[in-house]
Amino acid sequence: MNTLPANHEPQGRGLLLLDLDGAGSHPAAWRVASTAPAAVLAPDHLRGTLLAAESAGFHAATLSDAGLPETTLPDTAARLNALQRAAFVGPVTRSLALIPEVDTVYTEPFHISTQLASLDYVSGGRAGWLVAASTSAADAAAVGRDTVRGARLSREAGDSIEVSRRLWDSWEDDAVIRDVTTGRYLDVDKLHYVDVDNGNYSVKGPSIIPRPLQGQLPVLAPAGLLDPEEVAAGAADALLVSAPAPELLAAEIAETRAGLAAGGSGPALIAELDVVLDSRGQAAADRLAVLNGHAAWESPRARFVGSAAELTELLAGVLAWADGVRLHPAVLEADLEELSRLVLPELRRRGLLAPTTPDATFREQLGLARPASRYAAASSAAAAGAEN
C-alpha cells in the first residue's frame, strides 16, 4: 500500500538522527573529504564531528559497526568499534543520544548488556542500542560458527535482546547501599538471577554492573528483523523503516504503523534516508556522479539528491507520519554543513522538531517512562502475597 490517508498533520515532535561513519556513508567519501583517511579515525576528528552534530541540533547519533567487505575493494575504509567510539564521546556531549550498532548474532548478550550499561553511565543516560544481525560468513568464521540466516537470524536477535533486557533488570535500582556501619556495599536480596535458557543462550546472571541509569536502554531495530510477536511484546522501542524511494517513505511509515496498530504495540518509527545535497556551488547530482565514478553506492535505503530546500519539504512530509528520520550523509563534512546551516533551522522554525534538552535521557527524548525492574516488581508482589 502506497496511498496515504488524507489530512495527517505534522506531529511537531520529530527526532533527527545522524549516522556518523568515517568520512561519510558513500564508500568513496574519503576521496573528496579534506580530512586524510587516517585522520578520520583520530579522536579529535570523532569528537569534532559529534560536537558539530550536537551543535546543529540533531537529537541522536548512530555509529555503524559493520565489518569490512569480504572482498577488499580500493574504497574499503577502516572503522573503529562503535561502542568504544560512543563511550569516548559520551562525557564530551550533553544532549546528543549515542546509539552504537551492536551485532546480536556473534556477540554474547552478557557482554552487550554490560558494555551498553557502561555507555549509559558515561553518557549520563543518553545511550541506545542499534540492533544488527550479521549475515557475514567472515563474522561467523571468526567465532567458529556456521553463518546464520533466515528465521534463525530473527530468533537469535530477539533472544539476545531479551537476555540483555533481563540482565539490565537483574539489579534493582537501590541494590547498592554502601552501608559503612555494617560494611555492606550491596543488598544481595536486590540482585537477581535471570536464569535464561532459550535454546540460543543459557545465562544465569545477575549482571556484573548496576542497573543502567535509564533502567532499560532504548532498543532500535530494523523493521522486519524481529518477529511481529516480539515487536508487539516490546522487544524494540523504535523501528527503522526503509522504502525504495524518498517519495514512498511516508507511505511505508503509514503502512508499518497500521500493521503495528493491529498488533496492539507502538514502537517509534524512524525513516531511513541517504542524503546528497547541493554544496559549495556544486549540484548534488554532480557530486554523486563524481563519487559514483570511484565506487558504486549500494544501499537498501531511499536516497535524496537535491537542494536543502527540497530536502526540507521532503522531511516535513515524512515527519507528519514518522517519529523521526535517520539521515545518512554521503560526505559528512559537506552534507552536515548544509544540514546544519539550512535544513535543521527551517524544520525547527516550522515547529516540526522536538526540542533538544541538555542532560535529558534518550528515553525522555522518545517520550518513554523509566520502567521498574521486572524482578523488583515480582519481589513486591510476592511480599504482598505473603502478608495477605
Coordinates of C-alpha atoms in Angstrom, one line a residue:
M1 CA 0.0 0.0 0.0
N2 CA 1.5 3.3 -1.0
T3 CA -1.5 5.6 -0.6
L4 CA -1.5 8.0 2.3
P5 CA -4.7 8.7 4.3
A6 CA -5.6 12.4 3.9
N7 CA -5.2 15.2 6.4
H8 CA -2.4 13.9 8.6
E9 CA -0.9 16.8 10.4
P10 CA 2.7 17.1 11.4
Q11 CA 3.3 15.8 14.9
G12 CA 5.8 18.5 15.9
R13 CA 7.9 16.2 18.0
G14 CA 10.1 14.8 15.2
L15 CA 13.6 13.4 16.0
L16 CA 16.5 13.7 13.6
L17 CA 19.2 11.1 13.9
L18 CA 22.5 11.3 12.1
D19 CA 24.6 8.4 11.1
L20 CA 28.3 9.1 11.6
D21 CA 30.7 6.7 10.0
G22 CA 34.1 7.6 8.7
A23 CA 34.1 10.3 6.1
G24 CA 30.5 9.6 5.2
S25 CA 28.1 6.9 4.1
H26 CA 29.3 6.9 0.5
P27 CA 32.2 4.4 0.1
A28 CA 34.2 7.0 -1.8
A29 CA 33.6 9.8 0.6
W30 CA 37.2 9.8 1.8
R31 CA 38.3 10.6 -1.8
V32 CA 36.6 14.1 -1.7
A33 CA 36.9 14.9 2.0
S34 CA 39.6 17.3 3.2
T35 CA 40.5 15.0 6.1
A36 CA 43.1 12.4 5.4
P37 CA 41.7 8.8 5.7
A38 CA 43.9 8.0 8.7
A39 CA 42.8 11.2 10.5
V40 CA 39.2 10.2 10.2
L41 CA 39.9 7.5 12.9
A42 CA 41.6 10.0 15.2
P43 CA 39.9 11.0 18.5
D44 CA 39.9 14.7 17.6
H45 CA 38.0 14.2 14.4
L46 CA 35.4 12.0 16.1
R47 CA 34.9 14.4 18.9
G48 CA 34.7 17.4 16.5
T49 CA 32.1 15.6 14.3
L50 CA 29.9 14.6 17.2
L51 CA 30.0 18.1 18.7
A52 CA 29.1 19.6 15.3
A53 CA 26.1 17.3 15.1
E54 CA 25.1 18.2 18.7
S55 CA 25.5 21.9 18.0
A56 CA 23.4 21.7 14.8
G57 CA 20.5 20.3 16.9
F58 CA 20.4 16.7 16.0
H59 CA 18.8 14.5 18.7
A60 CA 20.9 11.4 18.3
A61 CA 23.9 10.0 16.5
T62 CA 24.2 6.4 15.3
L63 CA 27.6 4.8 14.9
S64 CA 27.9 1.9 12.4
D65 CA 29.8 -1.2 13.2
A66 CA 29.6 -3.4 10.1
G67 CA 32.7 -5.4 9.3
L68 CA 34.7 -4.8 6.2
P69 CA 33.5 -6.4 3.0
E70 CA 34.8 -9.9 2.5
T71 CA 36.3 -8.8 -0.8
T72 CA 38.5 -5.8 -0.1
L73 CA 38.0 -3.0 -2.6
P74 CA 40.1 0.1 -3.1
D75 CA 37.5 2.2 -1.4
T76 CA 37.1 0.0 1.6
A77 CA 37.6 2.2 4.7
A78 CA 38.6 1.1 8.1
R79 CA 36.4 1.9 11.1
L80 CA 36.7 1.6 14.9
N81 CA 34.4 -0.3 17.2
A82 CA 31.1 1.6 17.5
L83 CA 30.7 1.0 21.3
Q84 CA 34.2 2.3 22.0
R85 CA 33.6 5.4 19.8
A86 CA 30.3 6.1 21.6
A87 CA 32.0 5.7 25.0
F88 CA 34.7 8.1 24.1
V89 CA 32.3 10.9 23.2
G90 CA 29.9 10.2 26.0
P91 CA 31.5 12.6 28.5
V92 CA 32.0 15.4 26.0
T93 CA 28.4 15.6 24.7
R94 CA 25.4 16.8 26.6
S95 CA 22.2 16.4 24.6
L96 CA 23.0 14.0 21.8
A97 CA 21.8 10.5 22.3
L98 CA 24.6 8.0 21.4
I99 CA 23.4 4.8 19.6
P100 CA 26.1 2.3 18.6
E101 CA 25.3 -0.6 16.3
V102 CA 26.0 -3.9 18.1
D103 CA 25.6 -7.3 16.5
T104 CA 23.3 -9.8 18.2
V105 CA 24.4 -13.0 16.5
Y106 CA 28.1 -13.2 17.1
T107 CA 28.4 -11.1 20.3
E108 CA 27.3 -12.7 23.6
P109 CA 24.4 -10.8 25.2
F110 CA 26.1 -10.7 28.6
H111 CA 28.9 -8.6 27.0
I112 CA 26.4 -6.5 25.0
S113 CA 24.3 -5.7 28.1
T114 CA 27.3 -4.8 30.3
Q115 CA 29.0 -2.6 27.7
L116 CA 25.8 -0.7 26.8
A117 CA 25.0 -0.2 30.5
S118 CA 28.5 1.3 30.9
L119 CA 27.9 3.6 28.0
D120 CA 24.7 4.7 29.7
Y121 CA 26.7 5.7 32.7
V122 CA 29.4 7.6 30.9
S123 CA 26.9 9.4 28.8
G124 CA 24.6 10.4 31.6
G125 CA 21.6 8.3 30.4
R126 CA 21.9 9.1 26.7
A127 CA 22.7 5.6 25.4
G128 CA 20.7 3.5 23.0
W129 CA 21.3 0.2 21.1
L130 CA 21.0 -0.1 17.3
V131 CA 20.5 -3.8 16.8
A132 CA 22.3 -5.6 14.0
A133 CA 22.2 -9.2 12.9
S134 CA 25.2 -10.1 10.8
T135 CA 24.9 -12.5 7.9
S136 CA 28.7 -12.3 7.2
A137 CA 30.5 -15.6 6.7
A138 CA 33.7 -13.9 7.9
D139 CA 32.0 -12.9 11.2
A140 CA 30.8 -16.5 11.6
A141 CA 34.2 -18.0 10.9
A142 CA 35.8 -15.6 13.4
V143 CA 33.9 -17.3 16.2
G144 CA 33.8 -20.8 14.8
R145 CA 30.1 -20.8 13.9
D146 CA 28.0 -21.5 10.9
T147 CA 26.6 -18.5 9.1
V148 CA 23.1 -17.6 10.5
R149 CA 20.4 -16.7 8.1
G150 CA 16.6 -16.5 7.7
A151 CA 14.3 -17.2 10.6
R152 CA 17.1 -18.2 12.8
L153 CA 18.6 -14.8 12.4
S154 CA 15.4 -13.2 13.7
R155 CA 15.2 -15.7 16.6
E156 CA 18.8 -15.1 17.8
A157 CA 18.3 -11.3 17.6
G158 CA 15.1 -11.5 19.6
D159 CA 16.7 -13.8 22.2
S160 CA 19.8 -11.6 22.5
I161 CA 17.6 -8.6 23.2
E162 CA 15.5 -10.5 25.8
V163 CA 18.6 -11.7 27.7
S164 CA 20.1 -8.2 27.7
R165 CA 16.9 -6.6 28.9
R166 CA 16.7 -9.2 31.8
L167 CA 20.3 -8.5 32.7
W168 CA 19.6 -4.7 32.9
D169 CA 16.8 -5.6 35.3
S170 CA 18.8 -8.0 37.4
W171 CA 20.0 -5.3 39.8
E172 CA 17.2 -3.4 41.5
D173 CA 17.6 0.4 41.4
D174 CA 18.5 0.5 45.1
A175 CA 20.7 -2.6 45.3
V176 CA 23.9 -0.5 46.0
I177 CA 23.6 0.6 49.7
R178 CA 27.2 1.5 50.7
D179 CA 26.4 0.9 54.4
V180 CA 29.6 1.8 56.2
T181 CA 28.3 0.7 59.6
T182 CA 27.7 -2.8 58.6
G183 CA 30.4 -2.9 55.9
R184 CA 27.8 -3.9 53.3
Y185 CA 28.2 -2.5 49.8
L186 CA 25.3 -4.4 48.2
D187 CA 21.9 -5.6 49.3
V188 CA 22.2 -9.1 47.8
D189 CA 18.4 -9.6 48.1
K190 CA 18.1 -7.0 45.4
L191 CA 20.3 -8.8 42.9
H192 CA 18.5 -11.5 40.8
Y193 CA 19.4 -14.5 38.7
V194 CA 17.9 -14.1 35.3
D195 CA 18.0 -17.9 34.7
V196 CA 17.5 -17.7 30.9
D197 CA 17.8 -20.8 28.8
N198 CA 16.1 -20.1 25.4
G199 CA 17.9 -22.6 23.2
N200 CA 20.3 -19.9 21.9
Y201 CA 21.6 -18.6 25.2
S202 CA 21.9 -20.0 28.7
V203 CA 22.6 -17.2 31.1
K204 CA 22.5 -17.4 34.9
G205 CA 23.3 -13.8 35.8
P206 CA 23.0 -11.4 37.5
S207 CA 24.8 -8.7 35.6
I208 CA 28.3 -7.5 36.8
I209 CA 27.3 -3.8 36.9
P210 CA 24.4 -2.0 38.4
R211 CA 21.2 -1.2 36.5
P212 CA 21.7 1.4 33.8
L213 CA 20.7 5.0 34.5
Q214 CA 17.7 4.7 32.2
G215 CA 16.7 1.3 33.7
Q216 CA 16.2 -0.1 30.2
L217 CA 18.2 1.4 27.2
P218 CA 16.0 2.2 24.2
V219 CA 16.5 -0.5 21.6
L220 CA 16.3 0.3 17.9
A221 CA 15.9 -2.4 15.3
P222 CA 15.5 -2.5 11.5
A223 CA 11.8 -3.1 10.7
G224 CA 11.3 -6.7 9.6
L225 CA 14.3 -8.1 11.6
L226 CA 12.3 -9.2 14.7
D227 CA 9.2 -11.4 14.7
P228 CA 5.9 -9.4 14.9
E229 CA 5.1 -11.1 18.2
E230 CA 8.4 -9.9 19.7
V231 CA 7.8 -6.3 18.5
A232 CA 4.2 -6.4 19.9
A233 CA 5.7 -7.6 23.2
G234 CA 8.0 -4.6 23.4
A235 CA 11.3 -6.0 22.2
A236 CA 12.1 -2.8 20.3
D237 CA 11.4 0.8 21.3
A238 CA 11.9 2.1 17.7
L239 CA 11.9 0.5 14.3
L240 CA 14.0 1.8 11.3
V241 CA 11.8 1.8 8.2
S242 CA 13.2 1.9 4.7
A243 CA 11.5 2.4 1.3
P244 CA 12.6 2.1 -2.3
A245 CA 12.4 5.8 -2.9
P246 CA 12.1 9.1 -0.9
E247 CA 8.6 9.8 -2.1
L248 CA 7.5 6.4 -0.7
L249 CA 8.8 6.8 2.8
A250 CA 5.7 8.4 4.3
A251 CA 3.5 5.7 2.8
E252 CA 5.8 3.0 4.1
I253 CA 5.7 4.5 7.6
A254 CA 1.9 4.7 7.4
E255 CA 1.7 1.1 6.4
T256 CA 4.1 -0.1 9.1
R257 CA 2.1 1.9 11.7
A258 CA -1.1 0.4 10.6
G259 CA 0.3 -3.1 10.9
L260 CA 1.6 -2.3 14.4
A261 CA -1.7 -0.9 15.5
A262 CA -3.3 -4.2 14.5
G263 CA -0.9 -6.0 16.8
G264 CA -1.5 -3.6 19.7
S265 CA 2.0 -2.3 20.0
G266 CA 3.5 1.1 19.2
P267 CA 7.3 1.5 18.9
A268 CA 8.5 4.8 17.4
L269 CA 9.0 4.6 13.7
I270 CA 12.2 6.1 12.2
A271 CA 12.5 6.6 8.5
E272 CA 15.9 5.9 6.8
L273 CA 17.2 8.2 4.2
D274 CA 20.5 8.6 2.3
V275 CA 21.3 12.3 1.5
V276 CA 23.4 14.1 -1.1
L277 CA 22.9 17.9 -1.1
D278 CA 23.9 20.8 -3.3
S279 CA 27.0 22.0 -1.6
R280 CA 29.6 24.8 -2.1
G281 CA 28.4 25.7 -5.6
Q282 CA 28.2 22.1 -6.8
A283 CA 24.9 20.4 -7.7
A284 CA 24.1 17.3 -5.6
A285 CA 23.7 15.2 -8.8
D286 CA 27.2 16.2 -10.0
R287 CA 28.7 15.4 -6.5
L288 CA 27.1 12.0 -6.6
A289 CA 28.3 11.3 -10.1
V290 CA 31.9 12.1 -9.0
L291 CA 31.6 9.8 -6.0
N292 CA 30.0 7.0 -8.1
G293 CA 32.8 7.3 -10.5
H294 CA 35.1 5.9 -7.9
A295 CA 32.7 3.3 -6.3
A296 CA 29.0 2.4 -6.5
W297 CA 26.9 3.3 -3.5
E298 CA 24.9 0.2 -2.8
S299 CA 22.3 0.9 -0.1
P300 CA 18.9 -0.5 0.8
R301 CA 17.7 2.9 1.8
A302 CA 15.8 5.6 -0.1
R303 CA 18.2 8.3 -1.5
F304 CA 17.5 12.0 -1.7
V305 CA 19.7 14.0 -4.2
G306 CA 18.9 17.7 -4.4
S307 CA 18.8 21.1 -2.6
A308 CA 18.5 21.8 1.1
A309 CA 15.1 23.4 0.4
E310 CA 13.8 20.3 -1.4
L311 CA 15.0 18.1 1.4
T312 CA 13.3 20.3 4.0
E313 CA 10.0 19.8 2.2
L314 CA 10.5 16.1 2.0
L315 CA 11.3 15.8 5.7
A316 CA 8.4 18.0 6.6
G317 CA 6.1 15.5 4.8
V318 CA 7.8 12.4 6.2
L319 CA 7.7 13.8 9.8
A320 CA 3.9 14.1 9.5
W321 CA 4.0 10.3 9.7
A322 CA 7.3 9.3 11.2
D323 CA 8.5 9.8 14.8
G324 CA 11.9 10.6 13.3
V325 CA 14.3 10.3 10.4
R326 CA 17.8 8.9 10.3
L327 CA 20.0 10.7 7.8
H328 CA 23.0 9.1 6.1
P329 CA 25.1 11.9 4.6
A330 CA 27.1 10.9 1.5
V331 CA 30.1 13.0 2.7
L332 CA 29.9 14.2 6.3
E333 CA 31.9 17.4 6.1
A334 CA 29.9 18.7 3.1
D335 CA 26.4 17.4 3.8
L336 CA 26.4 18.0 7.6
E337 CA 27.3 21.7 6.8
E338 CA 24.2 22.1 4.6
L339 CA 22.0 20.2 7.0
S340 CA 23.2 22.4 9.9
R341 CA 23.0 25.7 8.1
L342 CA 19.8 25.3 6.1
V343 CA 17.7 22.2 6.9
L344 CA 17.5 21.9 10.6
P345 CA 16.9 25.7 11.3
E346 CA 14.0 25.7 8.8
L347 CA 12.4 22.5 10.3
R348 CA 12.8 24.0 13.8
R349 CA 11.3 27.3 12.6
R350 CA 8.2 25.4 11.3
G351 CA 7.9 23.7 14.7
L352 CA 8.4 20.2 13.3
L353 CA 11.2 19.1 15.6
A354 CA 11.3 18.1 19.3
P355 CA 13.4 20.4 21.4
T356 CA 16.9 19.3 22.4
T357 CA 17.5 19.3 26.2
P358 CA 20.9 19.1 27.8
D359 CA 21.2 16.1 30.1
A360 CA 17.8 14.7 29.1
T361 CA 17.9 10.9 28.8
F362 CA 17.3 9.2 25.5
R363 CA 14.1 7.6 26.9
E364 CA 12.9 11.1 27.7
Q365 CA 13.6 12.2 24.1
L366 CA 11.5 9.3 22.9
G367 CA 8.7 10.0 25.4
L368 CA 9.3 6.8 27.3
A369 CA 8.9 6.5 31.1
R370 CA 11.6 4.8 33.1
P371 CA 10.4 1.3 33.8
A372 CA 10.7 -0.5 37.1
S373 CA 12.9 -3.7 37.2
R374 CA 10.7 -6.7 36.5
Y375 CA 12.4 -8.5 39.4
A376 CA 11.7 -5.7 41.9
A377 CA 8.0 -5.8 40.8
A378 CA 7.9 -9.6 41.2
S379 CA 9.5 -9.3 44.7
S380 CA 7.0 -6.7 45.8
A381 CA 4.1 -8.8 44.5
A382 CA 5.5 -11.9 46.4
A383 CA 5.9 -9.9 49.6
A384 CA 2.4 -8.5 49.4
G385 CA 1.1 -12.0 48.8
A386 CA 2.9 -13.3 51.9
E387 CA 1.4 -10.5 54.1
N388 CA -2.0 -11.5 52.9

